[in-house]
PDB file of N, CA and C in Angstrom:
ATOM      1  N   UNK A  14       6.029  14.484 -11.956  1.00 72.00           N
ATOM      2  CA  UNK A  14       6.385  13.596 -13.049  1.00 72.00           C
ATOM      3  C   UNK A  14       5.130  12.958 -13.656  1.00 72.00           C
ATOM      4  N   UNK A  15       3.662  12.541 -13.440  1.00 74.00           N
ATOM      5  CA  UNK A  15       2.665  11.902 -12.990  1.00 74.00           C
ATOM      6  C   UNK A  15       2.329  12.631 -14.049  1.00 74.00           C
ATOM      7  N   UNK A  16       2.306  13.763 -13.916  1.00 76.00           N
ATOM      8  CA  UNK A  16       1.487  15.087 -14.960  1.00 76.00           C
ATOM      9  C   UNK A  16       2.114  15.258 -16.323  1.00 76.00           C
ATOM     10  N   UNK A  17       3.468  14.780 -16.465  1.00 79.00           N
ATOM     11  CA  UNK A  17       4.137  14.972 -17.895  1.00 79.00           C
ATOM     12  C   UNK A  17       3.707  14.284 -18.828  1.00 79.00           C
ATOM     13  N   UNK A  18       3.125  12.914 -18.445  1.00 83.00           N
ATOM     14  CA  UNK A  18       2.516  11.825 -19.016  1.00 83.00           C
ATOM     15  C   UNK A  18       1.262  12.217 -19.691  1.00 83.00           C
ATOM     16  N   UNK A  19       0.708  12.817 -20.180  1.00 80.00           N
ATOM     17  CA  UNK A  19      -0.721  12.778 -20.909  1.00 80.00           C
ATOM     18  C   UNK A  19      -1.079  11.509 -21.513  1.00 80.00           C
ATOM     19  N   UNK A  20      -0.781  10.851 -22.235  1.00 90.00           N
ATOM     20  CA  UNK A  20      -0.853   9.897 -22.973  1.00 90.00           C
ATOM     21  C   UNK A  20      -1.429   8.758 -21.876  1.00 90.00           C
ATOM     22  N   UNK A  21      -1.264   8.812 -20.850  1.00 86.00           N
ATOM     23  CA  UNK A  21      -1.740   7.945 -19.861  1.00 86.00           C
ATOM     24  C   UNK A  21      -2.953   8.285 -19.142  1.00 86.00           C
ATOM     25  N   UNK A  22      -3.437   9.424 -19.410  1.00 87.00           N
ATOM     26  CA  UNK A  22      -4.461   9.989 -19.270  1.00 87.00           C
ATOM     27  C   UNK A  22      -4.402  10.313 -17.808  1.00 87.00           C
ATOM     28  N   UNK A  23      -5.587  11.377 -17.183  1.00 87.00           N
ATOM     29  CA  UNK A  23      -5.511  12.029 -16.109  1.00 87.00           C
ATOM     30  C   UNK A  23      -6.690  11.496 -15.180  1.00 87.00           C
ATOM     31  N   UNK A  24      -5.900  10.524 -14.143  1.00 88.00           N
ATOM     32  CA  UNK A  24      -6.642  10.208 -12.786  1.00 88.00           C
ATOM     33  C   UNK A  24      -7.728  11.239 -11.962  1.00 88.00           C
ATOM     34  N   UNK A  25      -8.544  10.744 -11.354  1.00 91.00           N
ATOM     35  CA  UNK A  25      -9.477  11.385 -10.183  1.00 91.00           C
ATOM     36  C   UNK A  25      -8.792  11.840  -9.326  1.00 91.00           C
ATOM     37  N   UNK A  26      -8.042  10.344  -8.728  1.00 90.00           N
ATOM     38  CA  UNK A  26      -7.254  11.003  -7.374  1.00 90.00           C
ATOM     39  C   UNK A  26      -5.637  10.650  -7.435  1.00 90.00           C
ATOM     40  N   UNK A  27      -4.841  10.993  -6.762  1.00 90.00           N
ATOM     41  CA  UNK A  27      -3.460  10.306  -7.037  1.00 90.00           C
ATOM     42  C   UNK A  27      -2.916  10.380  -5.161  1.00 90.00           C
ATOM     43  N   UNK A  28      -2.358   9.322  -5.093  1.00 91.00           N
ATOM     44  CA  UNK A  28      -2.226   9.167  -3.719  1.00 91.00           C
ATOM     45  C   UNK A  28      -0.132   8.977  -3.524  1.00 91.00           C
ATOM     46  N   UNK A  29      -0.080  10.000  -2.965  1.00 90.00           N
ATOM     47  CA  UNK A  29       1.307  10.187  -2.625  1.00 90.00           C
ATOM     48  C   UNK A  29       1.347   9.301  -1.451  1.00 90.00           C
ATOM     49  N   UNK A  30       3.346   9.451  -1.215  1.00 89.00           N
ATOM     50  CA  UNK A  30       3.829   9.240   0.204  1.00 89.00           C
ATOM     51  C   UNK A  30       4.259  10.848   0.789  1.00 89.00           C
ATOM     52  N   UNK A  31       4.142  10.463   1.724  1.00 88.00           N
ATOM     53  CA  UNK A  31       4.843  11.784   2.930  1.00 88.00           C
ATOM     54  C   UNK A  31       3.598  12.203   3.445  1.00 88.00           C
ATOM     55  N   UNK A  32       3.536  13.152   4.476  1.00 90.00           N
ATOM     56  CA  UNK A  32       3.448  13.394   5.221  1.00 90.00           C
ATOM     57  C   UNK A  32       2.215  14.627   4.605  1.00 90.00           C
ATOM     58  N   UNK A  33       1.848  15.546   5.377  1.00 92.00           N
ATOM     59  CA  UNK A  33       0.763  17.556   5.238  1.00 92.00           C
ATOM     60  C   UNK A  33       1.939  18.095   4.573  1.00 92.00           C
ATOM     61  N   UNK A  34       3.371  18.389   4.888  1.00 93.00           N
ATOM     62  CA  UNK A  34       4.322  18.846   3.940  1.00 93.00           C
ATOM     63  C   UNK A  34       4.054  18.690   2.135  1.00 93.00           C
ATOM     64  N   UNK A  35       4.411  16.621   2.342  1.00 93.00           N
ATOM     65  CA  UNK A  35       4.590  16.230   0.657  1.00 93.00           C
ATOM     66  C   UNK A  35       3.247  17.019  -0.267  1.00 93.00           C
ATOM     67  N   UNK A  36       2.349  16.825   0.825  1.00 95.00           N
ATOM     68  CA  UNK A  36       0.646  16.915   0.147  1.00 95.00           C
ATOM     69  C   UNK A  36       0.533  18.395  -0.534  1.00 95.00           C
ATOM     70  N   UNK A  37       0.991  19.461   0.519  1.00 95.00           N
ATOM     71  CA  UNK A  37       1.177  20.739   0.318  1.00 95.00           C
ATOM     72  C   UNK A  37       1.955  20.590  -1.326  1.00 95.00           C
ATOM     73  N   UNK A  38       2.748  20.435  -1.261  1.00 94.00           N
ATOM     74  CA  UNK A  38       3.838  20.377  -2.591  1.00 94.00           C
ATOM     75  C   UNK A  38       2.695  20.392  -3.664  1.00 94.00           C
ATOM     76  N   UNK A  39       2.254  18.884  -4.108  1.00 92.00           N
ATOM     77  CA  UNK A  39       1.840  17.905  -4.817  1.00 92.00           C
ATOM     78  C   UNK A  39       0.620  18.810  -5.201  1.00 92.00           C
ATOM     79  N   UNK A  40       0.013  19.264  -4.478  1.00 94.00           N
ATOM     80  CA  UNK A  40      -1.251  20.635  -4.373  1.00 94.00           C
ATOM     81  C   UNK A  40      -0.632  22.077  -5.152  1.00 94.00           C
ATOM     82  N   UNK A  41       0.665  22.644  -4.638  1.00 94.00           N
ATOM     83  CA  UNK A  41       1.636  23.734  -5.966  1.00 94.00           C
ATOM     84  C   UNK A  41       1.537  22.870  -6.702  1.00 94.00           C
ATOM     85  N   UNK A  42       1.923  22.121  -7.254  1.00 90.00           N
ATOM     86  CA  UNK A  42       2.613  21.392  -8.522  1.00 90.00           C
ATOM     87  C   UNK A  42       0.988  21.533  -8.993  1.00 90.00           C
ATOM     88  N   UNK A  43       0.085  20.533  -9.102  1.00 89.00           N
ATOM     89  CA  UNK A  43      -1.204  20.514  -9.457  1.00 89.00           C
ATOM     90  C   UNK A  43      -1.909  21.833  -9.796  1.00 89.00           C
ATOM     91  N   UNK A  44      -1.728  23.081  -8.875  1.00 91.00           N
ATOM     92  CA  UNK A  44      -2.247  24.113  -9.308  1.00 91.00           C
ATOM     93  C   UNK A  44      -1.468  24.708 -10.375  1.00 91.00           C
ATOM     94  N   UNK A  45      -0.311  24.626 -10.814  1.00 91.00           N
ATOM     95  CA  UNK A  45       0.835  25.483 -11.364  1.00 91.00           C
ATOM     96  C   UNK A  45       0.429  24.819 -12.884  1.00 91.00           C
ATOM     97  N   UNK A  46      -0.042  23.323 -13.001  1.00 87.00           N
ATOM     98  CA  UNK A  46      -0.341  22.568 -14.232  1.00 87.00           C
ATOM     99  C   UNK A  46      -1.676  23.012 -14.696  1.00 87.00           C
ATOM    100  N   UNK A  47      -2.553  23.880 -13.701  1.00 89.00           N
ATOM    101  CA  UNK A  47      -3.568  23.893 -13.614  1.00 89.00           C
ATOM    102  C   UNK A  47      -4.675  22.592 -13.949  1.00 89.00           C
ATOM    103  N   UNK A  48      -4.240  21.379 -12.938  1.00 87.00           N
ATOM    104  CA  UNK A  48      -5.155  19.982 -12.761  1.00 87.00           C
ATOM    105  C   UNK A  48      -5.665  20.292 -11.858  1.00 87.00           C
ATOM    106  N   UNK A  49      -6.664  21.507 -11.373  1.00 88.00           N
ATOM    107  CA  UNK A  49      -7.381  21.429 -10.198  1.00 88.00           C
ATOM    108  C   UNK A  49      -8.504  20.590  -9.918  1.00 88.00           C
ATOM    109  N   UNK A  50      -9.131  19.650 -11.408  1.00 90.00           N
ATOM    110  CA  UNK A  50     -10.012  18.522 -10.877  1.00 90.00           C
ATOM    111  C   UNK A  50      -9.891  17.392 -10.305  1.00 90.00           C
ATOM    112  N   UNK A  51      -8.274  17.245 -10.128  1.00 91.00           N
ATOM    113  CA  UNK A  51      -7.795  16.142  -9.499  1.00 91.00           C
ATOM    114  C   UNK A  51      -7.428  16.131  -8.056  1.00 91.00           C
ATOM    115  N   UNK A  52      -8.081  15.246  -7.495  1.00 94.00           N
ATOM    116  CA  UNK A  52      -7.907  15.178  -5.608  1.00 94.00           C
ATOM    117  C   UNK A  52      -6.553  14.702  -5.285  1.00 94.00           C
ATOM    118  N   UNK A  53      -5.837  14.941  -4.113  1.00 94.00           N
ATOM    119  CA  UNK A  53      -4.505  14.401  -3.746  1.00 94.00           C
ATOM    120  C   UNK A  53      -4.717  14.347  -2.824  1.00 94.00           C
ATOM    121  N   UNK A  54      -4.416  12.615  -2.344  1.00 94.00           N
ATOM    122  CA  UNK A  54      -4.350  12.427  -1.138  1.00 94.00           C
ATOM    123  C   UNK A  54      -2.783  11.731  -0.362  1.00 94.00           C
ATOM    124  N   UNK A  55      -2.402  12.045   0.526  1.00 94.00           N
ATOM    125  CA  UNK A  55      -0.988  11.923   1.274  1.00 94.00           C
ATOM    126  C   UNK A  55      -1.038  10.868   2.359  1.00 94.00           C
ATOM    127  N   UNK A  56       0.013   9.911   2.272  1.00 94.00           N
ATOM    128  CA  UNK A  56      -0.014   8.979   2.430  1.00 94.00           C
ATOM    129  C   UNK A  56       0.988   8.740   3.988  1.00 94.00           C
ATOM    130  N   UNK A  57       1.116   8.954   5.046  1.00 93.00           N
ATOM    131  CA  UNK A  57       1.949   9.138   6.268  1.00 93.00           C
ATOM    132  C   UNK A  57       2.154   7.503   6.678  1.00 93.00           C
ATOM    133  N   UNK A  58       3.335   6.792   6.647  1.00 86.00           N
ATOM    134  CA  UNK A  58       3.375   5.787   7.013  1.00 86.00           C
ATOM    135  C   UNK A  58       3.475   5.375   8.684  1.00 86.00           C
ATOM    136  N   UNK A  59       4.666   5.965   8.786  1.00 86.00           N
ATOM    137  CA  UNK A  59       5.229   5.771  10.279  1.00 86.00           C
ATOM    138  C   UNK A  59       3.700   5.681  11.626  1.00 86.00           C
ATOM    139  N   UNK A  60       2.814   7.211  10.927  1.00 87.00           N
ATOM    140  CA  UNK A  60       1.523   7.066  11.832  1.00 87.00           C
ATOM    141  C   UNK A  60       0.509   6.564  11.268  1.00 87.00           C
ATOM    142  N   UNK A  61       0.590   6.041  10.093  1.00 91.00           N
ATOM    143  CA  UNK A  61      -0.793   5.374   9.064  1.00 91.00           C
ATOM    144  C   UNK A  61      -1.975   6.634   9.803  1.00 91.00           C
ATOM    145  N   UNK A  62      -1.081   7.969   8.624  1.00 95.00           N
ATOM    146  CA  UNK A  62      -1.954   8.731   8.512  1.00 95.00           C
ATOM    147  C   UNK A  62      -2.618   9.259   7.236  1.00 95.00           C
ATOM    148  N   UNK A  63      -3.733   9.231   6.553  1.00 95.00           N
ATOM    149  CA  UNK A  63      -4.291   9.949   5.563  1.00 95.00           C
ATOM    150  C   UNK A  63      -4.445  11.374   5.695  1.00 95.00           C
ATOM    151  N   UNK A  64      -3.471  12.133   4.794  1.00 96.00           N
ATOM    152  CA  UNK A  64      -3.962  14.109   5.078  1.00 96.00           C
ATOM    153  C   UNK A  64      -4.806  13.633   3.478  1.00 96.00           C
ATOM    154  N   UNK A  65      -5.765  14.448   3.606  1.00 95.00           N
ATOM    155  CA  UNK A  65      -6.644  14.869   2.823  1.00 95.00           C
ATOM    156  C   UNK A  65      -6.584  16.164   2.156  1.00 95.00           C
ATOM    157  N   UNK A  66      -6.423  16.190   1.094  1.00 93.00           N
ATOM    158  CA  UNK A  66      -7.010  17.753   0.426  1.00 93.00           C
ATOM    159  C   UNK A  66      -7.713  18.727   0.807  1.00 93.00           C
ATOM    160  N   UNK A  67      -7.945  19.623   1.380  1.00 91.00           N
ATOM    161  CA  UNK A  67      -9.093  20.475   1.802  1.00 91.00           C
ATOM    162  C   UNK A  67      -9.395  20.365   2.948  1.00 91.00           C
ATOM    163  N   UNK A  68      -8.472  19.085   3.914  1.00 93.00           N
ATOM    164  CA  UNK A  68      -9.264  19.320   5.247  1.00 93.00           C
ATOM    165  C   UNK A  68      -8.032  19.090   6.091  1.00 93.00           C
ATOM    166  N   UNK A  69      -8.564  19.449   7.652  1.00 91.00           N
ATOM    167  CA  UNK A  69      -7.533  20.174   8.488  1.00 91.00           C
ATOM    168  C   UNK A  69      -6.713  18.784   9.062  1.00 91.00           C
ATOM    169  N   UNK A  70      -7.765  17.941   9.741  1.00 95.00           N
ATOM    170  CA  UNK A  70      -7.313  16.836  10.334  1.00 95.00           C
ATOM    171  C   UNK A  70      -7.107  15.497   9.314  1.00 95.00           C
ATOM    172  N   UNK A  71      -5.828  14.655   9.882  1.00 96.00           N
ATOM    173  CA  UNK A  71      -6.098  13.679   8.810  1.00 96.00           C
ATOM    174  C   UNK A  71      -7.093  11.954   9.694  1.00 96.00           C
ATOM    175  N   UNK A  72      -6.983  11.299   8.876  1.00 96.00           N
ATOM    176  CA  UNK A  72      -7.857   9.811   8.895  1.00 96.00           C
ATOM    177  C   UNK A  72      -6.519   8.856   9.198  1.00 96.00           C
ATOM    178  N   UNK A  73      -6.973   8.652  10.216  1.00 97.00           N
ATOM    179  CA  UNK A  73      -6.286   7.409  10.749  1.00 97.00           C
ATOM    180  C   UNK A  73      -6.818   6.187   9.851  1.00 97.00           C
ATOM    181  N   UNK A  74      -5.788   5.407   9.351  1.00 95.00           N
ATOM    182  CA  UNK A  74      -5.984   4.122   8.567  1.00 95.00           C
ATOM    183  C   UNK A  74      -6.507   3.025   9.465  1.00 95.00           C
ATOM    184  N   UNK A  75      -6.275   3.239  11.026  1.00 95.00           N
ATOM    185  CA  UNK A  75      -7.010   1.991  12.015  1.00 95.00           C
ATOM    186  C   UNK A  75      -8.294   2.558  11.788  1.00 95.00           C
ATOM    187  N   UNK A  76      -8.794   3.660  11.673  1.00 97.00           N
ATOM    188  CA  UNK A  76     -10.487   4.275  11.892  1.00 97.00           C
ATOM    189  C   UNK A  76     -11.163   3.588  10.332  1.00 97.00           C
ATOM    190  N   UNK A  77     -10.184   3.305   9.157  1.00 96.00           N
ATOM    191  CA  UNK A  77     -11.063   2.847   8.197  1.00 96.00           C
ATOM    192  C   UNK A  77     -11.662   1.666   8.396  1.00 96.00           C
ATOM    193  N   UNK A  78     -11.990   0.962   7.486  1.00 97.00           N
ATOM    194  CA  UNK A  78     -13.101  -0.130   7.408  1.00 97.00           C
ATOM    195  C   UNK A  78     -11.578  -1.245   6.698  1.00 97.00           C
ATOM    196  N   UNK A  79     -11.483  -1.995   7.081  1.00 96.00           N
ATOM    197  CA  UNK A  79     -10.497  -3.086   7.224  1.00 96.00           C
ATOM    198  C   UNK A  79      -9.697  -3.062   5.513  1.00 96.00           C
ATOM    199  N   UNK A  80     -10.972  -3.566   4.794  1.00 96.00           N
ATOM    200  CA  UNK A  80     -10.622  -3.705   3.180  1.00 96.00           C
ATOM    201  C   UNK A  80     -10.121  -1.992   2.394  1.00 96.00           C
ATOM    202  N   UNK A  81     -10.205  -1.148   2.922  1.00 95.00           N
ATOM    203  CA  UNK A  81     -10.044   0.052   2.082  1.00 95.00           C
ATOM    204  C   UNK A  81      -8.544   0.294   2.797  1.00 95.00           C
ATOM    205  N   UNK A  82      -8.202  -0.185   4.573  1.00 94.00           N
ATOM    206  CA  UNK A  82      -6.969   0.151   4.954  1.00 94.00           C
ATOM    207  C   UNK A  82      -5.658  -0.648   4.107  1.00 94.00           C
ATOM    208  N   UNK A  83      -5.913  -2.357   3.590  1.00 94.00           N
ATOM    209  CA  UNK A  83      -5.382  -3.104   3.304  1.00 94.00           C
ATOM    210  C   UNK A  83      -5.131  -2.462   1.482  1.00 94.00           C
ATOM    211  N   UNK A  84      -6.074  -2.162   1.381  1.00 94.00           N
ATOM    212  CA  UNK A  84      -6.052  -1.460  -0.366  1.00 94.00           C
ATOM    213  C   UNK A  84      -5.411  -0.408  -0.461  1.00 94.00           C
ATOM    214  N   UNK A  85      -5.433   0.559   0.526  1.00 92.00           N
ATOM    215  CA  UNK A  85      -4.253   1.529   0.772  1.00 92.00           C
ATOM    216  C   UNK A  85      -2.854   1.471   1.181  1.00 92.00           C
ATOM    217  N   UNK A  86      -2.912   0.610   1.189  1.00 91.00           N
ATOM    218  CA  UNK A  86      -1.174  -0.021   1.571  1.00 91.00           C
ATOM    219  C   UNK A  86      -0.574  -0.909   0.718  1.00 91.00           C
ATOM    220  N   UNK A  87      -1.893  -1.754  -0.173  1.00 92.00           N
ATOM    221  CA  UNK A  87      -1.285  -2.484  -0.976  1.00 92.00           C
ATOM    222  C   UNK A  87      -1.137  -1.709  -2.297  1.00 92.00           C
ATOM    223  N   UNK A  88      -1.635  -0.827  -2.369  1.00 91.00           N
ATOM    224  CA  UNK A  88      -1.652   0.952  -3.638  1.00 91.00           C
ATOM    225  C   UNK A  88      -0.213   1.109  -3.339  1.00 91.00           C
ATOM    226  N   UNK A  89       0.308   1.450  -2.230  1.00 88.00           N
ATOM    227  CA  UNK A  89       1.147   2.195  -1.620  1.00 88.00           C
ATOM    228  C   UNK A  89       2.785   0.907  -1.971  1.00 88.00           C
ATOM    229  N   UNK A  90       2.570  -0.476  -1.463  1.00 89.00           N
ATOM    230  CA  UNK A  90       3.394  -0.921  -1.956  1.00 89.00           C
ATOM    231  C   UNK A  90       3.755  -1.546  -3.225  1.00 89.00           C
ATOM    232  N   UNK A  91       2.883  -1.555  -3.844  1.00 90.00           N
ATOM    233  CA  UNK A  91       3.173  -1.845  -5.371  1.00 90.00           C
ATOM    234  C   UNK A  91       3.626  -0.224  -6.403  1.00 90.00           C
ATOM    235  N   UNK A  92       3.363   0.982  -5.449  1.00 84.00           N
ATOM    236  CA  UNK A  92       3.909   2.209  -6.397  1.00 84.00           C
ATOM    237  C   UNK A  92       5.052   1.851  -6.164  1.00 84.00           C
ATOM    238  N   UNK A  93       5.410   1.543  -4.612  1.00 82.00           N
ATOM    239  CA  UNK A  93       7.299   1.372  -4.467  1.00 82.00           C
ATOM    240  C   UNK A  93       8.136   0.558  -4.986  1.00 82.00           C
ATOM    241  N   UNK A  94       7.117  -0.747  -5.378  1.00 88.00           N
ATOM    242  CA  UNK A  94       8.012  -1.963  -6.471  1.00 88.00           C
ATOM    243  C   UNK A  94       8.352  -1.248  -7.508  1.00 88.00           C
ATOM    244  N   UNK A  95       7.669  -0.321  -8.048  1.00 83.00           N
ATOM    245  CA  UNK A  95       7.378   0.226  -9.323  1.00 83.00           C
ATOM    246  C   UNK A  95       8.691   0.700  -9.264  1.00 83.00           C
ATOM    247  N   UNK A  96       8.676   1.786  -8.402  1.00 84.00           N
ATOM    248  CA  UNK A  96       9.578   3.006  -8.539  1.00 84.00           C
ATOM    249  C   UNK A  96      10.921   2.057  -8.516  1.00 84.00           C
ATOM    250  N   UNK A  97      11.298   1.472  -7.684  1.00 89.00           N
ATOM    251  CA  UNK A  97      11.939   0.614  -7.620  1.00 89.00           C
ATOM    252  C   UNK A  97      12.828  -0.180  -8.335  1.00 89.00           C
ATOM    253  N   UNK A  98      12.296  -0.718  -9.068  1.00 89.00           N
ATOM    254  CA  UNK A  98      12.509  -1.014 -10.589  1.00 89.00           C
ATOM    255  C   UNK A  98      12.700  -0.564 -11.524  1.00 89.00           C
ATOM    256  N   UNK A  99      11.889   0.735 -11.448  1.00 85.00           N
ATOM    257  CA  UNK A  99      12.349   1.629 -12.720  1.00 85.00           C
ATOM    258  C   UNK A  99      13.411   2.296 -12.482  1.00 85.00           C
ATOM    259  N   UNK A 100      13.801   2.469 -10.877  1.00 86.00           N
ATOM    260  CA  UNK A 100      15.497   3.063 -11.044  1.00 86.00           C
ATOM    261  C   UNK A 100      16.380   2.323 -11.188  1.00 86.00           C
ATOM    262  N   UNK A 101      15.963   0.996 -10.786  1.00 90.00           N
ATOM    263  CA  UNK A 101      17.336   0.357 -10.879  1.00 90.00           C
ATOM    264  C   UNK A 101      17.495   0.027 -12.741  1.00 90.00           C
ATOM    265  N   UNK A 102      16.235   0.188 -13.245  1.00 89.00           N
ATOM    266  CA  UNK A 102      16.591  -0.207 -14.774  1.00 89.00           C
ATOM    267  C   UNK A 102      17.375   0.839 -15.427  1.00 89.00           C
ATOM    268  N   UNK A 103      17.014   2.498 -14.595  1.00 87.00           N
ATOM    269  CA  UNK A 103      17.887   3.642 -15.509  1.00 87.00           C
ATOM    270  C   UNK A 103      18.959   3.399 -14.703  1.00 87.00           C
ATOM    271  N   UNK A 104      19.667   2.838 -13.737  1.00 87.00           N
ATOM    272  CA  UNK A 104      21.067   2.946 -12.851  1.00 87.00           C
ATOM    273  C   UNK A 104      21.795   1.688 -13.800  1.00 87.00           C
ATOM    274  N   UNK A 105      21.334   0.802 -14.100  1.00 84.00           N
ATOM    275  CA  UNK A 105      21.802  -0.632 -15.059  1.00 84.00           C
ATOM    276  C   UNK A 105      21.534   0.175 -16.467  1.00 84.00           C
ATOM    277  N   UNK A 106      21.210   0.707 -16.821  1.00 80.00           N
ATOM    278  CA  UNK A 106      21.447   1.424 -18.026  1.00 80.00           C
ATOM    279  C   UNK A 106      22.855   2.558 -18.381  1.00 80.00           C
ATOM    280  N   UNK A 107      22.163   3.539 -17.180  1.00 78.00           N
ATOM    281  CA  UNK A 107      23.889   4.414 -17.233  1.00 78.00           C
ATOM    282  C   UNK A 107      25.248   3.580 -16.854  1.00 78.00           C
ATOM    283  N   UNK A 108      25.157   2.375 -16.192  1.00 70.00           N
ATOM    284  CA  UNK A 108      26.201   1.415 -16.049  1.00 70.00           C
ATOM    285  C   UNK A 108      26.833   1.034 -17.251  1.00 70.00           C
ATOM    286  N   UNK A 109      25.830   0.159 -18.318  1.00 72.00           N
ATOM    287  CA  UNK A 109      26.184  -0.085 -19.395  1.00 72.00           C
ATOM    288  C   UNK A 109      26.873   1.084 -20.288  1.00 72.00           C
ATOM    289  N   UNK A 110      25.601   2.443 -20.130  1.00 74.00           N
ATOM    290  CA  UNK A 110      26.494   3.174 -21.629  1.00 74.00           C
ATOM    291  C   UNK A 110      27.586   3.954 -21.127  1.00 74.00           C
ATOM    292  N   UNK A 111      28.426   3.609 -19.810  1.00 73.00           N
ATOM    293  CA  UNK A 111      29.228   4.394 -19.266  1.00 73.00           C
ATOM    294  C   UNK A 111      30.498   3.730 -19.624  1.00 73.00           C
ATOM    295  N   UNK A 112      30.222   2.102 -19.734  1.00 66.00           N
ATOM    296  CA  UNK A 112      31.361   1.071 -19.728  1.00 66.00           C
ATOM    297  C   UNK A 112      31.972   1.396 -21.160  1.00 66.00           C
ATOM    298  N   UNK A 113      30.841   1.939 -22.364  1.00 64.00           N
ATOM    299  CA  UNK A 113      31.233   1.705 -23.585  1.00 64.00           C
ATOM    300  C   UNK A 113      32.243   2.321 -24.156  1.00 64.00           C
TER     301      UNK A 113
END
């Protein structure tokens, strides 16, 4: 969805949720748009794990440096307010034009 947007112009890196699975995906999708200058990195909560693009093992978020772990989580929960909000605004929308 990230990629339909042009008008918002095209990020360095874009940092998902899920797991080496989601990342895999997000990596088709990216090649298929052909955005191969853009890095994707995957976001594992349950183990506060980082998978990385291109590499085998991921980065434990305890191994970072305190301020980059806290910035990665606070990235991570303000995408979910986002998302959040924006469904409940299209679910209160189809409510309304359903009533009419």
């Amino acid at each position: 969805r990230r990629f339909l947007h042009e008008e918002w112009g095209m990020p360095d890196l874009i940092l998902i949720d899920g797991g080496r699975a989601h990342l895999s995906g997000a990596i088709e999708v990216k090649k298929e748009l052909n955005k191969n200058d853009i890095k994707i990195v995957s976001l594992a909560k349950p183990e506060k794990k980082l998978f990385l693009e291109g590499k085998k093992d991921p980065l434990f978020l305890k191994n970072l440096p305190n301020f980059l772990t806290h910035f990665i989580l606070s990235v991570n929960r303000e995408a979910h307010r986002f998302a959040i909000s924006y469904h409940r605004k299209l679910r209160e929308k189809d409510l309304f034009e359903s009533a009419k």
